[in-house]
CSV table of C-alpha atoms in Angstrom, one decimal:
chain,number,residue,atom,x,y,z
A,1,UNK,CA,98.7,75.8,92.1
A,2,UNK,CA,100.6,79.1,93.2
A,3,UNK,CA,99.0,81.2,91.2
A,4,UNK,CA,95.3,79.9,91.9
A,5,UNK,CA,96.4,80.3,95.6
A,6,UNK,CA,97.5,83.8,94.5
A,7,UNK,CA,94.2,85.0,92.6
A,8,UNK,CA,91.9,83.3,95.7
A,9,UNK,CA,93.5,85.7,98.1
A,10,UNK,CA,93.8,88.5,96.0
A,11,UNK,CA,90.0,88.1,95.3
A,12,UNK,CA,89.5,87.7,98.7
A,13,UNK,CA,90.6,90.8,100.0
A,14,UNK,CA,89.0,92.3,96.3
A,15,UNK,CA,86.0,92.0,98.4
A,16,UNK,CA,86.8,93.9,101.5
A,17,UNK,CA,84.9,97.6,100.4
A,18,UNK,CA,87.2,100.4,99.1
A,19,UNK,CA,86.2,103.8,100.6
A,20,UNK,CA,85.0,105.7,98.5
A,21,UNK,CA,87.2,108.7,99.1
A,22,UNK,CA,90.2,107.4,100.6
A,23,UNK,CA,94.2,109.3,100.4
A,24,UNK,CA,95.9,106.7,100.4
A,25,UNK,CA,96.2,102.9,100.0
A,26,UNK,CA,99.1,101.5,102.3
A,27,UNK,CA,100.0,97.6,102.2
A,28,UNK,CA,102.3,97.0,105.0
A,29,UNK,CA,104.2,93.9,103.6
A,30,UNK,CA,106.5,92.4,106.5
A,31,UNK,CA,109.3,90.0,105.9
A,32,UNK,CA,108.9,86.1,107.2
A,33,UNK,CA,111.4,84.7,104.9
A,34,UNK,CA,113.9,81.4,107.3
A,35,UNK,CA,116.2,85.0,107.9
A,36,UNK,CA,113.6,85.6,110.3
A,37,UNK,CA,113.4,83.7,113.4
A,38,UNK,CA,110.0,83.8,116.2
A,39,UNK,CA,112.0,86.7,118.3
A,40,UNK,CA,113.5,88.7,115.4
A,41,UNK,CA,109.3,88.1,114.2
A,42,UNK,CA,107.6,89.5,117.2
A,43,UNK,CA,109.7,92.1,117.4
A,44,UNK,CA,108.9,93.0,113.8
A,45,UNK,CA,105.2,92.9,114.2
A,46,UNK,CA,105.1,94.7,117.5
A,47,UNK,CA,107.2,96.8,115.8
A,48,UNK,CA,104.1,97.7,113.8
A,49,UNK,CA,101.9,97.8,116.8
A,50,UNK,CA,104.3,100.6,117.9
A,51,UNK,CA,104.8,102.4,115.1
A,52,UNK,CA,101.1,102.8,114.8
A,53,UNK,CA,99.7,103.7,118.2
A,54,UNK,CA,102.8,106.9,117.1
A,55,UNK,CA,101.3,109.8,118.9
A,56,UNK,CA,102.6,111.3,115.3
A,57,UNK,CA,101.6,108.6,112.6
A,58,UNK,CA,97.6,108.2,115.0
A,59,UNK,CA,97.2,111.9,114.3
A,60,UNK,CA,98.6,111.9,110.3
A,61,UNK,CA,96.5,108.8,109.6
A,62,UNK,CA,93.0,110.6,111.2
A,63,UNK,CA,93.6,113.8,109.7
A,64,UNK,CA,90.9,114.0,107.3
A,65,UNK,CA,88.1,111.7,108.2
A,66,UNK,CA,86.2,112.2,105.3
A,67,UNK,CA,89.1,110.8,102.8
A,68,UNK,CA,90.4,108.0,105.8
A,69,UNK,CA,94.3,106.1,104.7
A,70,UNK,CA,92.7,102.0,104.3
A,71,UNK,CA,95.3,99.9,105.6
A,72,UNK,CA,96.6,96.3,104.9
A,73,UNK,CA,99.2,93.7,106.4
A,74,UNK,CA,100.6,91.4,105.0
A,75,UNK,CA,104.2,88.5,104.9
A,76,UNK,CA,105.6,86.8,102.6
A,77,UNK,CA,108.6,84.7,101.7
A,78,UNK,CA,109.1,81.9,98.8
A,79,UNK,CA,107.3,82.2,95.7
A,80,UNK,CA,104.2,80.2,97.0
A,81,UNK,CA,104.6,81.4,101.2
A,82,UNK,CA,102.5,84.8,101.4
A,83,UNK,CA,99.8,85.3,104.1
A,84,UNK,CA,97.4,88.1,105.1
A,85,UNK,CA,96.9,89.7,108.7
A,86,UNK,CA,95.5,92.3,108.1
A,87,UNK,CA,92.5,93.5,105.2
A,88,UNK,CA,92.2,96.0,103.5
A,89,UNK,CA,90.8,98.6,105.6
A,90,UNK,CA,89.7,102.4,107.0
A,91,UNK,CA,90.8,103.7,109.4
A,92,UNK,CA,88.4,105.8,110.6
A,93,UNK,CA,89.3,106.4,114.7
A,94,UNK,CA,90.8,105.1,117.7
A,95,UNK,CA,89.0,102.1,118.0
A,96,UNK,CA,90.3,100.8,114.2
A,97,UNK,CA,93.6,101.0,115.6
A,98,UNK,CA,93.1,99.1,118.5
A,99,UNK,CA,91.7,96.3,117.0
A,100,UNK,CA,94.5,96.1,114.1
A,101,UNK,CA,96.8,96.1,116.8
A,102,UNK,CA,95.3,93.5,119.3
A,103,UNK,CA,94.9,91.4,115.8
A,104,UNK,CA,99.1,91.4,115.2
A,105,UNK,CA,99.4,91.7,119.0
A,106,UNK,CA,97.7,87.3,119.2
A,107,UNK,CA,99.0,86.5,115.9
A,108,UNK,CA,101.9,83.2,115.6
A,109,UNK,CA,104.0,82.6,114.2
A,110,UNK,CA,103.3,80.0,111.1
A,111,UNK,CA,105.6,77.8,109.5
A,112,UNK,CA,106.8,79.4,105.7
A,113,UNK,CA,109.5,78.6,103.9
A,114,UNK,CA,113.2,80.1,103.9
A,115,UNK,CA,113.5,81.2,99.6
A,116,UNK,CA,113.4,85.6,100.0
A,117,UNK,CA,111.0,86.2,96.4
A,118,UNK,CA,110.7,89.7,96.7
A,119,UNK,CA,109.7,90.1,93.5
A,120,UNK,CA,106.6,88.6,94.1
A,121,UNK,CA,105.7,89.7,97.3
A,122,UNK,CA,106.0,93.3,95.2
A,123,UNK,CA,103.9,92.4,92.4
A,124,UNK,CA,101.2,90.1,95.0
A,125,UNK,CA,101.4,93.5,96.7
A,126,UNK,CA,100.6,96.2,93.6
A,127,UNK,CA,97.7,93.1,92.7
A,128,UNK,CA,96.3,94.3,96.8
A,129,UNK,CA,96.5,97.5,96.1
A,130,UNK,CA,94.8,97.6,92.3
A,131,UNK,CA,91.9,96.6,94.6
A,132,UNK,CA,92.1,100.2,96.1
A,133,UNK,CA,90.7,102.6,93.1
A,134,UNK,CA,88.9,104.8,94.8
A,135,UNK,CA,92.4,106.0,96.7
A,136,UNK,CA,94.7,108.5,95.8
A,137,UNK,CA,98.3,107.2,96.3
A,138,UNK,CA,98.5,103.9,96.5
A,139,UNK,CA,101.9,102.8,98.3
A,140,UNK,CA,103.2,99.4,99.0
A,141,UNK,CA,105.4,99.5,102.3
A,142,UNK,CA,107.6,96.4,101.8
A,143,UNK,CA,110.4,95.9,105.0
A,144,UNK,CA,113.5,92.7,104.6
A,145,UNK,CA,116.7,91.9,105.5
A,146,UNK,CA,117.8,90.2,103.0
A,147,UNK,CA,118.3,90.6,98.6
A,148,UNK,CA,115.7,88.1,96.7
A,149,UNK,CA,116.9,84.2,95.7
A,150,UNK,CA,114.2,83.2,93.8
A,151,UNK,CA,111.1,83.6,91.7
A,152,UNK,CA,111.2,86.7,89.4
A,153,UNK,CA,113.7,89.6,90.3
A,154,UNK,CA,112.3,92.9,91.5
A,155,UNK,CA,113.6,94.3,88.6
A,156,UNK,CA,112.0,92.5,86.3
A,157,UNK,CA,108.8,93.5,87.9
A,158,UNK,CA,109.3,96.5,89.0
A,159,UNK,CA,108.5,98.5,86.3
A,160,UNK,CA,105.1,96.8,85.7
A,161,UNK,CA,104.3,98.4,89.1
A,162,UNK,CA,105.9,101.8,88.6
A,163,UNK,CA,103.4,102.1,85.7
A,164,UNK,CA,100.3,101.5,87.2
A,165,UNK,CA,101.0,104.6,89.5
A,166,UNK,CA,101.9,102.6,92.9
A,167,UNK,CA,104.6,104.0,94.7
A,168,UNK,CA,106.7,101.3,96.7
A,169,UNK,CA,109.3,102.1,99.3
A,170,UNK,CA,111.5,99.6,101.5
A,171,UNK,CA,112.7,99.2,104.7
A,172,UNK,CA,115.2,97.5,105.3
A,173,UNK,CA,116.5,95.3,107.9
A,174,UNK,CA,120.2,95.1,109.0
A,175,UNK,CA,122.0,92.0,111.1
A,176,UNK,CA,121.3,92.7,114.7
A,177,UNK,CA,125.0,90.7,115.7
A,178,UNK,CA,127.1,91.1,113.1
A,179,UNK,CA,130.2,89.6,113.8
A,180,UNK,CA,133.5,92.0,113.3
A,181,UNK,CA,131.7,96.4,114.0
A,182,UNK,CA,132.2,97.7,111.1
A,183,UNK,CA,130.7,94.8,109.6
A,184,UNK,CA,126.8,96.3,109.8
A,185,UNK,CA,127.0,99.3,108.7
A,186,UNK,CA,128.4,97.5,105.1
A,187,UNK,CA,125.9,95.2,105.3
A,188,UNK,CA,122.9,97.1,105.9
A,189,UNK,CA,124.3,100.1,103.1
A,190,UNK,CA,124.9,97.3,100.3
A,191,UNK,CA,121.0,96.2,101.4
A,192,UNK,CA,119.9,99.7,101.0
A,193,UNK,CA,122.1,100.1,98.2
A,194,UNK,CA,120.1,97.0,96.6
A,195,UNK,CA,116.8,98.4,97.4
A,196,UNK,CA,117.4,101.5,95.5
A,197,UNK,CA,118.4,100.6,92.6
A,198,UNK,CA,116.5,97.3,92.9
A,199,UNK,CA,113.2,97.8,94.3
A,200,UNK,CA,111.6,101.6,95.2
A,201,UNK,CA,109.9,103.4,93.0
A,202,UNK,CA,107.1,106.0,92.3
A,203,UNK,CA,107.4,109.6,92.3
A,204,UNK,CA,109.0,110.7,96.1
A,205,UNK,CA,110.3,106.7,97.2
A,206,UNK,CA,113.1,105.8,99.3
A,207,UNK,CA,114.5,103.4,101.8
A,208,UNK,CA,114.4,103.6,105.1
A,209,UNK,CA,116.8,101.9,107.5
A,210,UNK,CA,116.6,99.8,111.3
A,211,UNK,CA,120.4,98.6,112.0
A,212,UNK,CA,118.6,95.0,113.2
A,213,UNK,CA,114.9,94.2,114.8
A,214,UNK,CA,116.1,95.9,117.5
A,215,UNK,CA,115.4,98.7,115.9
A,216,UNK,CA,112.3,98.1,113.8
A,217,UNK,CA,109.8,99.6,115.4
A,218,UNK,CA,112.1,102.9,115.5
A,219,UNK,CA,112.1,102.7,111.4
A,220,UNK,CA,108.5,101.9,110.8
A,221,UNK,CA,107.7,105.0,113.0
A,222,UNK,CA,109.2,107.0,110.1
A,223,UNK,CA,108.6,105.5,107.4
A,224,UNK,CA,104.8,105.9,108.3
A,225,UNK,CA,104.9,109.1,109.3
A,226,UNK,CA,107.7,110.2,106.2
A,227,UNK,CA,104.5,108.7,104.1
A,228,UNK,CA,100.9,109.9,105.7
A,229,UNK,CA,102.0,113.5,106.3
A,230,UNK,CA,102.8,114.8,103.4
A,231,UNK,CA,99.2,113.5,102.0
A,232,UNK,CA,97.4,115.3,104.8
A,233,UNK,CA,99.3,118.2,105.3
A,234,UNK,CA,98.2,118.4,101.4
A,235,UNK,CA,94.6,117.2,101.4
A,236,UNK,CA,93.8,119.5,104.4
A,237,UNK,CA,95.3,122.4,102.6
């Protein structure tokens, strides 16, 4: 059943048009596992909207009109529970960003299974990115607030993903209110190390950190600027 569901999702995304001259395919994977409550879910989606509309990010996205960035956004949690929020969409102007922002602002939290199947989320993101063969670079931008506890281990799937020429970057989200003062830095340090060792892959892959969901918008903005600026500059030269 799970394989049929994923096949249906990939087929639906593959049916979306692939721009003939795409600068970058960028898939944003958002963590909606059981550790993410309704408030944190809203902060995550609103943070993506804030980041996509930051002037520096807008400038990078629209820097090369002849070769736009293609963007998609999906949610992940347990092995059988992923959902597409934004299918592949070439970002060709301010109107596109406004439409994406409106969709995310209106999106409501759905029932999601409590598990954290990070390996499944990585594998699915890679399958989505393979549906964009015309893009010069393909990047999976995966957010998470915990280690994988269901499905294949991230370390067991990332080599196959790297072999396909796909880069995975991570956005690690720390605890909003840890019990003791220094525990927040300790926890986010441990999770960042886990993502560096087990998740990210590809040339110049990196981990961005957000100390709590309150800092998610700022972290996502910094992450998108870093992911987009290099290709925008090289394309303009």
